[in-house]
Coordinates of C-alpha atoms in Angstrom, one line a residue:
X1 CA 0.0 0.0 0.0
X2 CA 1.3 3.5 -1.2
X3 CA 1.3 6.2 1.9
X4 CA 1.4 9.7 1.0
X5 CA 2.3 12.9 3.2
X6 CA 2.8 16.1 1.3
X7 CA 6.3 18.6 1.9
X8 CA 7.5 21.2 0.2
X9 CA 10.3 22.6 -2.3
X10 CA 11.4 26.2 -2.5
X11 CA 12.1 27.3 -5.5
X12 CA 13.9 30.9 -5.6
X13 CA 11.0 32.3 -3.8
X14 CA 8.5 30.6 -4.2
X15 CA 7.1 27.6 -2.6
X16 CA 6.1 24.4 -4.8
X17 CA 4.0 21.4 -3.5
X18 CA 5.3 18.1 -3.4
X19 CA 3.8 14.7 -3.2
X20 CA 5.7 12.1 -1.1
X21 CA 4.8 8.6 -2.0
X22 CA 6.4 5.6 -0.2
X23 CA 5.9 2.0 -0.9
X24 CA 7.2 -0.7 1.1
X25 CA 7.0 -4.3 -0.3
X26 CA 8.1 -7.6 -0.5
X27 CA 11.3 -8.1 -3.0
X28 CA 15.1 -7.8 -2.1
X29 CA 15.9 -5.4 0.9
X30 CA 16.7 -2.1 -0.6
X31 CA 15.7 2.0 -0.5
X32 CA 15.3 3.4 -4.1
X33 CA 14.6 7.2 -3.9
X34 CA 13.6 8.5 -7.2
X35 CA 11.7 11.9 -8.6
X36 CA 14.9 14.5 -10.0
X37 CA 16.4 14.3 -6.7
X38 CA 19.4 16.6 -6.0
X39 CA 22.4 14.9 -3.8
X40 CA 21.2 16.1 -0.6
X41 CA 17.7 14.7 -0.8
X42 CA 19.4 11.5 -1.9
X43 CA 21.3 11.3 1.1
X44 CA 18.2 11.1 3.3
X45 CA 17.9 7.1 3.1
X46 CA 21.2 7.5 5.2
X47 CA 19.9 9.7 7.5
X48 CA 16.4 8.5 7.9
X49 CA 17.7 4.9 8.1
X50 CA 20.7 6.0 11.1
X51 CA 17.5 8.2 12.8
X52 CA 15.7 5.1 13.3
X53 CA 17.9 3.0 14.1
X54 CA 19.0 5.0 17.0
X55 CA 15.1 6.0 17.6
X56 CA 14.6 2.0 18.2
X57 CA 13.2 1.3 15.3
X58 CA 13.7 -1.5 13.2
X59 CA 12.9 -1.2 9.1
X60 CA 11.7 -4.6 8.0
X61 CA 14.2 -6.1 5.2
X62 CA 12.0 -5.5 2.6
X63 CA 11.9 -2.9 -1.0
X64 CA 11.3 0.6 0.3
X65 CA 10.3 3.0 -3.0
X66 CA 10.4 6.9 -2.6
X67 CA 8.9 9.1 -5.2
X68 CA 9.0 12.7 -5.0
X69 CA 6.3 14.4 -7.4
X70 CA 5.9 16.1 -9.5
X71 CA 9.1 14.6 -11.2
X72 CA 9.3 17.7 -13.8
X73 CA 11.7 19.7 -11.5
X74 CA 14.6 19.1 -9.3
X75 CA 13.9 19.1 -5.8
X76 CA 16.8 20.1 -3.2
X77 CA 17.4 20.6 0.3
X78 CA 17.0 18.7 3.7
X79 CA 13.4 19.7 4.0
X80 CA 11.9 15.9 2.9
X81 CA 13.5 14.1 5.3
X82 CA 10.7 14.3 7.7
X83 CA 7.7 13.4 5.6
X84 CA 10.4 10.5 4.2
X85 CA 10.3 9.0 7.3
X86 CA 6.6 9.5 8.5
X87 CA 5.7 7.9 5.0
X88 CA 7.7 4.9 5.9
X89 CA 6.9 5.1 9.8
X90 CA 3.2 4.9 8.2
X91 CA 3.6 1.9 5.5
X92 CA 5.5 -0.5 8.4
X93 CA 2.4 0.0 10.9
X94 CA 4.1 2.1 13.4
X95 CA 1.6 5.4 13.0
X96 CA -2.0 5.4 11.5
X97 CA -1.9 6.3 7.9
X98 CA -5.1 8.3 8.6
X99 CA -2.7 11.2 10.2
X100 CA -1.1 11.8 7.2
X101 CA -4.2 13.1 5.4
X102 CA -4.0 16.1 4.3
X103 CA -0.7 16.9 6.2
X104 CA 2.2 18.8 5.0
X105 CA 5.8 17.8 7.1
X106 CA 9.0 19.5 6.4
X107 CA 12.2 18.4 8.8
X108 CA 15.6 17.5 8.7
X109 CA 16.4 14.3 10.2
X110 CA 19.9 14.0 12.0
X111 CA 21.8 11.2 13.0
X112 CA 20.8 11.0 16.4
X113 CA 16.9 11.0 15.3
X114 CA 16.4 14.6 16.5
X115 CA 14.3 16.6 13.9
X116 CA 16.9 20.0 12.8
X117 CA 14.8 23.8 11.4
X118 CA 14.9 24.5 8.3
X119 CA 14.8 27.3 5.9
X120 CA 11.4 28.3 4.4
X121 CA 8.9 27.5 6.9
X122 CA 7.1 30.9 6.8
X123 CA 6.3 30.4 3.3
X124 CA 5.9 27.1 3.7
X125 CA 3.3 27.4 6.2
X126 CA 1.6 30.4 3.9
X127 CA 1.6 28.0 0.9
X128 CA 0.0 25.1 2.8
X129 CA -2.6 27.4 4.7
X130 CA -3.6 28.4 0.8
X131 CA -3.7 24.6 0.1
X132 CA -6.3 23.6 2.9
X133 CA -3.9 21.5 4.3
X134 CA -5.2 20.6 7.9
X135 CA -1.9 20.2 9.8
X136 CA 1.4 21.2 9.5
X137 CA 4.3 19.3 10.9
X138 CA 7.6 21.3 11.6
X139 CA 10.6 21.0 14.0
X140 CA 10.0 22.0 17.1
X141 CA 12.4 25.2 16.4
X142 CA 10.3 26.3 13.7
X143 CA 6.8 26.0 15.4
X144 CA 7.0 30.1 15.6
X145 CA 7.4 30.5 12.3
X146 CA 4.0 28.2 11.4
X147 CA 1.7 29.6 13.7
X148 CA 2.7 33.3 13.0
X149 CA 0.2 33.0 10.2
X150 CA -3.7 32.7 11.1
X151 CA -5.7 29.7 9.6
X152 CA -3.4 26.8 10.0
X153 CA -2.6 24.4 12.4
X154 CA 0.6 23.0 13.5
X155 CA 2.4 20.7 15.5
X156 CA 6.0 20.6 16.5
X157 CA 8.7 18.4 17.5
X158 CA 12.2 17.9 18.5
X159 CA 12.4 14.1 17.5
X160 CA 11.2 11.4 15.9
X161 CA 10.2 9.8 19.4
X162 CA 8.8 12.9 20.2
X163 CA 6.4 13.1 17.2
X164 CA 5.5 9.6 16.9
X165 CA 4.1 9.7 20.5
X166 CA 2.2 13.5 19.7
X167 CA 0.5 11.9 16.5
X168 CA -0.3 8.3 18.6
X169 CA -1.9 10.9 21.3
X170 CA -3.0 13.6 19.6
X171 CA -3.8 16.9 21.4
X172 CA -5.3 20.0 20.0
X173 CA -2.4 21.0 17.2
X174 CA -1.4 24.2 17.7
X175 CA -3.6 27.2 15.6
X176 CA -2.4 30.6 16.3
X177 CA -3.7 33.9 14.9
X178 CA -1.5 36.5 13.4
X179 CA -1.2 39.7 14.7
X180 CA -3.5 42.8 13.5
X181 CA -0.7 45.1 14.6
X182 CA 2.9 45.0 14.8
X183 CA 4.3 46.4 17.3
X184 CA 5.6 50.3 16.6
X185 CA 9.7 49.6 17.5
X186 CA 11.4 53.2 18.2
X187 CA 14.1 52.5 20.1
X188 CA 17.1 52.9 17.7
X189 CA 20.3 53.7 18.9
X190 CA 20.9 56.1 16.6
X191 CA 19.2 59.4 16.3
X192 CA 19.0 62.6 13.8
X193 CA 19.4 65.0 16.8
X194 CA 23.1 63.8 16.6
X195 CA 24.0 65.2 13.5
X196 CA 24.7 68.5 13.7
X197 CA 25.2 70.9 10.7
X198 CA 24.1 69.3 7.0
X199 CA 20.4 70.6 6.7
X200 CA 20.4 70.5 3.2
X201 CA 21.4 66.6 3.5
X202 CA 19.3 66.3 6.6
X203 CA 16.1 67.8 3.9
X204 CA 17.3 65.2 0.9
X205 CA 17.2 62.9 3.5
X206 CA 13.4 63.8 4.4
X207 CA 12.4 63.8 0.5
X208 CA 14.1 60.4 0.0
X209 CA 12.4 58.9 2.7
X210 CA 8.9 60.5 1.9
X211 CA 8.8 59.2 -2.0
X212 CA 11.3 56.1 -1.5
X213 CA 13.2 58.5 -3.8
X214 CA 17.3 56.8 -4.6
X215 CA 19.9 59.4 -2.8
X216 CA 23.7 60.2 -3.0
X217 CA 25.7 61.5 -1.1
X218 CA 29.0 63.1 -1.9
X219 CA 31.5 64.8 0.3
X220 CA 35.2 64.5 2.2
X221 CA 36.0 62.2 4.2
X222 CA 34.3 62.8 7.5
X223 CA 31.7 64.8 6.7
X224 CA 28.6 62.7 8.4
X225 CA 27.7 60.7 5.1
X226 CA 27.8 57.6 6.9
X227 CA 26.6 58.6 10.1
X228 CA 23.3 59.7 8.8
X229 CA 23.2 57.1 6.5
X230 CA 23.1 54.7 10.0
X231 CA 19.9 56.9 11.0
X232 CA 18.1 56.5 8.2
X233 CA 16.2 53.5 9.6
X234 CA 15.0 55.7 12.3
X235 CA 13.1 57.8 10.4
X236 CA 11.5 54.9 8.3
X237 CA 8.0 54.5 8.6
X238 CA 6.7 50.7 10.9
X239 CA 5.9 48.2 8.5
X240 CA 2.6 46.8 7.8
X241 CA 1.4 43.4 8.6
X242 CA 1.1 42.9 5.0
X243 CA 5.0 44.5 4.7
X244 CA 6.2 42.0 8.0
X245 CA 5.4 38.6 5.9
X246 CA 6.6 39.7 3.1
X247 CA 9.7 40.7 4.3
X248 CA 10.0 37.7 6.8
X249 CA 8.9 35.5 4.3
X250 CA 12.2 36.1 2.4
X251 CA 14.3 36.2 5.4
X252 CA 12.8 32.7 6.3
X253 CA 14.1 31.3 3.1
X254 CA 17.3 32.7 3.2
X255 CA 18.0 31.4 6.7
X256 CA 18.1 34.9 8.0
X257 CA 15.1 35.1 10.4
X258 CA 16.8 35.3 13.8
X259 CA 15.8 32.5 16.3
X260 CA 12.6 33.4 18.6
X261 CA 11.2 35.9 16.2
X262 CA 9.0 34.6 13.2
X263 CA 7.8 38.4 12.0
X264 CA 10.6 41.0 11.4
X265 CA 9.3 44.6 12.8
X266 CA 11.4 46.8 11.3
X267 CA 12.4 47.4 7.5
X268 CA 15.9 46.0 6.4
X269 CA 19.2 48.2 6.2
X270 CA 21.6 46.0 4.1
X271 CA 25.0 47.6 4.5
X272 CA 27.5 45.2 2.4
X273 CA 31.0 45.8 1.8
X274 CA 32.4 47.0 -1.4
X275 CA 34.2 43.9 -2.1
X276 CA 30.6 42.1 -2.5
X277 CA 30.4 40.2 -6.1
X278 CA 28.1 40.4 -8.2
X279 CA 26.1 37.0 -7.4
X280 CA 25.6 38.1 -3.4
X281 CA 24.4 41.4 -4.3
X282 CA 21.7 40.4 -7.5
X283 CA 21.7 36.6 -5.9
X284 CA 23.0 33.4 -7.0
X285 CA 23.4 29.7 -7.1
X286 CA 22.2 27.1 -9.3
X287 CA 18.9 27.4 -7.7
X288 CA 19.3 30.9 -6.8
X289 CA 18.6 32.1 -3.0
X290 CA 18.0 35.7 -2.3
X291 CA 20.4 38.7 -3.1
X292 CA 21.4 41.9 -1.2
X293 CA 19.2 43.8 -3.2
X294 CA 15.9 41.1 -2.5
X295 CA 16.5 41.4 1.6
X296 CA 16.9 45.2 1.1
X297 CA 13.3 44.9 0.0
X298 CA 10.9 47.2 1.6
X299 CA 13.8 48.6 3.0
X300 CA 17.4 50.3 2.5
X301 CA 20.3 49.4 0.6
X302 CA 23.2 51.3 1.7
X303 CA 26.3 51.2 -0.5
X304 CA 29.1 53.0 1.2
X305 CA 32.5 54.3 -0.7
X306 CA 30.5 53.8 -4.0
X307 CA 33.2 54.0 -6.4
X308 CA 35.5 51.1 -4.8
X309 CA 32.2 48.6 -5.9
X310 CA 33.2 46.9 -9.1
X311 CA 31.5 48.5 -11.6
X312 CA 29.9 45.2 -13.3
X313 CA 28.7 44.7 -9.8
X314 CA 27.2 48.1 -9.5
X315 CA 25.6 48.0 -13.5
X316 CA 23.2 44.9 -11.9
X317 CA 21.3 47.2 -9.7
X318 CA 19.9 49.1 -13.2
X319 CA 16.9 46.3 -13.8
X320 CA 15.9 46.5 -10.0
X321 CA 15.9 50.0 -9.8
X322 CA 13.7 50.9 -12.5
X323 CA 11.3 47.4 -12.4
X324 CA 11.9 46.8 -8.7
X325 CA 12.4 43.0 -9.1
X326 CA 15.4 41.4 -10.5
X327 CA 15.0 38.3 -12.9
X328 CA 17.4 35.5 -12.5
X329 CA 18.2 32.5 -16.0
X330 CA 19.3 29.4 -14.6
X331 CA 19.1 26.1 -16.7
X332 CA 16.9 24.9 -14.0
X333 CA 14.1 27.8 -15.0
X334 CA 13.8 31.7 -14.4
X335 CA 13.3 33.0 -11.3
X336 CA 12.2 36.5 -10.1
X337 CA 13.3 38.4 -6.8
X338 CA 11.1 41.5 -5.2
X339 CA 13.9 44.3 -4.9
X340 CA 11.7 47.3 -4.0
X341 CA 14.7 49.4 -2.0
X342 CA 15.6 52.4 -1.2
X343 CA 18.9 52.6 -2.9
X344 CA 21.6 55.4 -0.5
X345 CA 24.8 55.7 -1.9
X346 CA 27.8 57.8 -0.5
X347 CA 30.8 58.8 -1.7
X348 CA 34.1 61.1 -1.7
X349 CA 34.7 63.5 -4.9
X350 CA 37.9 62.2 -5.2
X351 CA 40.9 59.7 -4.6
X352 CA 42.1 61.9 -2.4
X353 CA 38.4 63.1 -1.0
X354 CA 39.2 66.8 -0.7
X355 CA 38.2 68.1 -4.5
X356 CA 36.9 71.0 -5.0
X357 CA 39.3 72.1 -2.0
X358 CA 42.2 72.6 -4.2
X359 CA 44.3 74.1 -1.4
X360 CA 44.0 70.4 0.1
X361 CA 42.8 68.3 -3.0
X362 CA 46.0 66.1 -4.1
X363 CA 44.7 64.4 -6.9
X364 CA 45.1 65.4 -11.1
X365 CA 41.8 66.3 -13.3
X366 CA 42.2 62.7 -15.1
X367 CA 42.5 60.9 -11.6
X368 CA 39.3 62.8 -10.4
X369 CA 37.7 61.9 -13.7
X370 CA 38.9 58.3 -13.0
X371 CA 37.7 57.8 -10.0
X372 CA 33.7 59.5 -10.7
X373 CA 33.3 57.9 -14.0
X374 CA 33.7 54.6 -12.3
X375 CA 29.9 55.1 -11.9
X376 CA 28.3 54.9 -15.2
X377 CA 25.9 57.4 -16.4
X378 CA 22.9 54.9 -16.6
X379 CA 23.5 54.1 -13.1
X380 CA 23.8 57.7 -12.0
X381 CA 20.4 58.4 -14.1
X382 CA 18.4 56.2 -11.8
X383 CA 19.3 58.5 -8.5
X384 CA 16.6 60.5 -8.0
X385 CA 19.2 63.1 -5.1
X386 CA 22.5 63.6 -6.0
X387 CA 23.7 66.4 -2.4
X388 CA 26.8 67.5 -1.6
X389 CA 27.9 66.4 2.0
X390 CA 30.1 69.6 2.9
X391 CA 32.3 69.3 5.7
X392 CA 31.0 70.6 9.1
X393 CA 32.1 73.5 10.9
X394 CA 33.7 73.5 14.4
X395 CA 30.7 76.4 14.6
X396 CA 28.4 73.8 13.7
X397 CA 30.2 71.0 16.1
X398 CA 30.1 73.2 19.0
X399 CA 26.2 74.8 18.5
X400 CA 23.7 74.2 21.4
X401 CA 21.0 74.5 19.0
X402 CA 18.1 71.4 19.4
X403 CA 18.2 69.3 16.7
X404 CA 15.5 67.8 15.4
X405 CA 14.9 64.6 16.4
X406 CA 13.6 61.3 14.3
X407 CA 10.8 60.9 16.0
X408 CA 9.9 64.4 14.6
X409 CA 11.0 63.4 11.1
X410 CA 9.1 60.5 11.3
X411 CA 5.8 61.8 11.9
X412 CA 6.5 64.4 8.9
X413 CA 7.3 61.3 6.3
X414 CA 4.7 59.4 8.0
X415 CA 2.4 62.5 6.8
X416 CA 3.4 62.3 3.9
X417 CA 3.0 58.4 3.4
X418 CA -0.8 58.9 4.0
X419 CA -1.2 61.7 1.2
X420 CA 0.3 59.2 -1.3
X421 CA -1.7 56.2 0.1
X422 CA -4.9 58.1 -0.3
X423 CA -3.8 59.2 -4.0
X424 CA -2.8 55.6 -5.2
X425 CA -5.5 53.9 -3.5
X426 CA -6.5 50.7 -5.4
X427 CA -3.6 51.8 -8.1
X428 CA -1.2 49.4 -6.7
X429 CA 1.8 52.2 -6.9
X430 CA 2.8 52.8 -3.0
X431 CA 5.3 55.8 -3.1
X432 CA 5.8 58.7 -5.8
X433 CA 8.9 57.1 -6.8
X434 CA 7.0 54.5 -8.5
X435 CA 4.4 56.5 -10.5
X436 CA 4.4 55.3 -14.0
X437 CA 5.6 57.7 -17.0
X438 CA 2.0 57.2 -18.4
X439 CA 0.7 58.1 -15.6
X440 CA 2.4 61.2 -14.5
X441 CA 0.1 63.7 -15.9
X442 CA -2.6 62.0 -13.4
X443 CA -1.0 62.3 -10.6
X444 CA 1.6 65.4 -10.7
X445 CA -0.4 68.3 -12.0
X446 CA 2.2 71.9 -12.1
X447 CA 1.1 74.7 -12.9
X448 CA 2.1 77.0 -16.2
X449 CA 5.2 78.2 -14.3
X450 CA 6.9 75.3 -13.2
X451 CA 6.1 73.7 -16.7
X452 CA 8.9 76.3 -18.2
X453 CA 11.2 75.7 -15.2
X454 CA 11.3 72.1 -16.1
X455 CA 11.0 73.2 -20.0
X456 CA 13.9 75.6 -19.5
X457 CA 15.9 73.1 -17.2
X458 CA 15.3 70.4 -19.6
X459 CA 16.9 71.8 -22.0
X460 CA 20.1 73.3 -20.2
X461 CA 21.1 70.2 -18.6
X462 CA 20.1 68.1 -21.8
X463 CA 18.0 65.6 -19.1
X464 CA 17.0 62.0 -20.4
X465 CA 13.6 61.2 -20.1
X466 CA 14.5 59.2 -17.1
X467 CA 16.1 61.9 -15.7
X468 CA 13.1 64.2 -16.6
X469 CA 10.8 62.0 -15.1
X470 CA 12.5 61.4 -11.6
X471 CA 12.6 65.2 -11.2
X472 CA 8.8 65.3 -11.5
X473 CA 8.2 62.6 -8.9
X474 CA 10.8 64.0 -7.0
X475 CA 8.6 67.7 -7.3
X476 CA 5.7 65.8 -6.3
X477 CA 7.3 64.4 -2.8
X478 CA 8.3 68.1 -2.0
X479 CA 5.0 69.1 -2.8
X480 CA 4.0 66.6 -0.5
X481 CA 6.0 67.7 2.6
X482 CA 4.6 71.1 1.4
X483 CA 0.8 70.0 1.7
X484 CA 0.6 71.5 -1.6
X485 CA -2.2 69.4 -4.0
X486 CA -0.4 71.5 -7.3
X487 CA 3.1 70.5 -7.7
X488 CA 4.5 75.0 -7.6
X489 CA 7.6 76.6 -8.8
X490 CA 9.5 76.1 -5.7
X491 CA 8.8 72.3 -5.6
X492 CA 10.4 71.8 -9.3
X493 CA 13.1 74.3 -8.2
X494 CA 14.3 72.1 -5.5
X495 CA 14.1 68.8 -7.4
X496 CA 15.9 70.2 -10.5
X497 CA 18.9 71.2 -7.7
X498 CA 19.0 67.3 -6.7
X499 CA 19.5 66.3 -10.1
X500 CA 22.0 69.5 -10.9
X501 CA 25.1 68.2 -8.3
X502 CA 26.0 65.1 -10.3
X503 CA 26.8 67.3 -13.7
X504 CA 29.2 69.3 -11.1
X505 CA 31.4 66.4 -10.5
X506 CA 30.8 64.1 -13.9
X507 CA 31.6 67.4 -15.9
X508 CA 35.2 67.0 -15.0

């Protein structure tokens, strides 16, 4: 008789079904596993049959048969070692095959018969409540992950013994209910009140938070650039339920969710270090797993010293910042990555970082020209802010002024946030950074005077219509912070001066 459980494959992503069908018979002893099985499922007979042993249980010498369907893709990981072994734990007698009805298990098995977490389970457990699957079986470790999801129920163990004798004597599975409301986390370290000096970065700072608008930052050494760039997060509005899985979700799968906490409650800041390749930043593998710019999603991508990045590492980010997903071609199928960031970027002017200070600036015109076009002009087109980061005054250092904190910020983007969720309400666009060129004229209405400022500036600094387009949305934030329905003269002015720093230092 054929027992089947079902588990689960992830695949980039996204989370496939799968079917596992066990047969135990008479015929010469063996374990035959077969259904385009990667290495590591195939090792599993060698696991499951060393977890039973040492579990006390004895596999009769007979022809065990494993199929994993559907057989049209390759499955990987340690995830089917569970339902493996409940399949077979079901076919010799030793559980009812009635529990397996309608069950989903995932589990890795180890030697000693204790059942390990694995990647995935948030998804997993979203995928299976989708299914009607009536109980979910996970390692004990992972039982957070299942129940943060309302409408499934799950049990969870630490061992084979363990589950055997919870599916003999069944309780009441575990069913949790999701949150409404995550909790509002506002105790950063970090705070804007410690920067002193730099209001016009401070304002970029505002605008690129308000629209999810792309900002750079360029000034000397020392100037604040990354010190700012660490409070960013602060000023970030809380996430919604909706934003948590999401995020968490991806997290899960890349085995980044951090132990006791299945929802992440604040949006990701993904620092990584220059000498990241290009696979870890877009993602990789032969299945590919998540990229820096995929666990940035929702969130921030901050890429410090931007010129020392390998420029074939930085041209990847040019899909994912204009389509806000990335697109991965493996022989094994296509796969395709949410990367909705916030991209913040910061950089010196020069080798040296003092340019334009010539009385300290060491470097020559074709070593400054080196060193800036290292960052291609595509690349450069889809940053919404370009500000210069000037260095602070001892003036500045020493003023007793009140700062403004990022709780104060906050509640300004926050204001902001709403205007734009009212506008784009049942649009699907979120922020004014993502507002379509077609539907611009909807949504960004200037008056007669700021259409020849843009006219006029359009034709001075020779704009793309990329370029002409980000300074619109960009208008449209300002307007925003503004409270101002009309996108005015003033509005445009300031966007066209975030577009105007780049040609300062790419003109050289």
């Amino acid at each position: 008789m054929v027992n089947i459980i079902y588990s689960a494959a992830i695949r980039g992503i996204d989370v496939r079904p799968v079917r596992v069908e066990t047969d135990v018979s008479d015929g010469l002893p063996s374990f035959i596993m077969v259904g385009d099985l990667s290495q590591q499922v195939k090792e599993a007979e060698n696991r499951v049959k060393t977890a039973f042993r040492n579990s006390d249980i004895t596999l009769p010498p007979k022809r065990i048969t494993v199929n994993l369907a559907p057989a049209d893709f390759l499955k990987s990981g340690s995830r089917f070692d569970l339902p493996i072994a409940l399949t077979i734990l079901a076919s010799i007698g030793l559980i009812e095959a009635a529990l397996l009805k309608n069950t989903l298990a995932v589990g890795e098995l180890g030697l000693d018969g204790r059942i390990a977490p694995v990647n995935g389970v948030l998804s997993i457990a979203g995928k299976a409540r989708d299914l009607g699957i009536d109980l979910l079986i996970v390692p004990e470790k992972n039982l957070g992950e299942a129940q943060a999801l309302s409408g499934i129920r799950a049990v969870g163990a630490s061992s084979l013994s363990d589950l055997m004798e919870k599916l003999k004597h069944p309780g009441s599975p575990d069913t949790a209910a999701a949150p409404r409301d995550l909790p509002a986390l506002n105790d950063y370290r970090e705070d804007f009140r410690d920067i002193h000096g730099q209001e016009a970065v401070k304002r970029a700072s505002v605008i690129a938070v308000a629209g999810f608008h792309n900002l750079l930052l360029i000034g000397p050494p020392g100037s604040g650039k990354t010190m700012l760039a660490k409070r960013i997060p602060s000023i970030l509005p809380p996430l919604s339920m909706e934003e948590s899985l999401e995020i968490s979700s991806i997290y899960s799968i890349a085995g980044l969710l951090p132990e006791h906490v299945p929802l992440l409650t604040t949006r990701p800041f993904r620092a990584p270090h220059h000498t990241v390749t290009m696979h870890a930043l877009a993602g990789g593998g032969s299945i590919p797993r998540p990229g820096e710019v995929t666990l940035a999603h929702r969130g921030v991508l901050f890429l410090d010293e931007l010129p020392e990045f390998q420029r074939q590492t930085l041209e990847v980010l040019r899909q994912p910042l204009e389509t806000r997903s990335i697109t991965l071609s493996r022989a094994s199928g296509t796969y395709t990555f949410p990367a909705n960031f916030l991209l913040l970027a910061a950089m010196n002017p020069c080798p040296c970082g003092h340019y334009p200070d010539m009385n300290r600036c060491t470097c020559s015109s074709r070593e400054i020209s080196r060193y800036m076009h290292r960052i291609s002009r595509p690349l450069l087109d889809r940053i919404d802010l370009c500000v210069d980061a000037p260095a602070v005054s001892y003036a500045e250092l020493k003023s007793r002024r009140p700062e403004q904190s990022s709780a104060e910020i906050r509640s300004l983007v926050q204001a902001a946030h709403l205007i734009q969720r009212e506008r784009f309400r049942g649009s699907g666009i979120r922020f004014n950074s993502e507002i379509p060129p077609a539907a611009i004229s909807q949504y960004c209405v200037m008056d007669s005077q700021s259409e020849k400022l843009l006219k006029d500036a359009f034709d001075r600094m020779k704009l793309s219509a990329r370029g002409y387009h980000r300074i619109i949305r960009t208008a449209r934030t300002v307007a925003d912070l503004d409270g101002s329905r009309e996108i005015r003269i003033p509005h445009i002015s300031e966007a066209i001066c975030y577009r105007s720093a780049d040609s300062k230092y790419w003109r050289i």
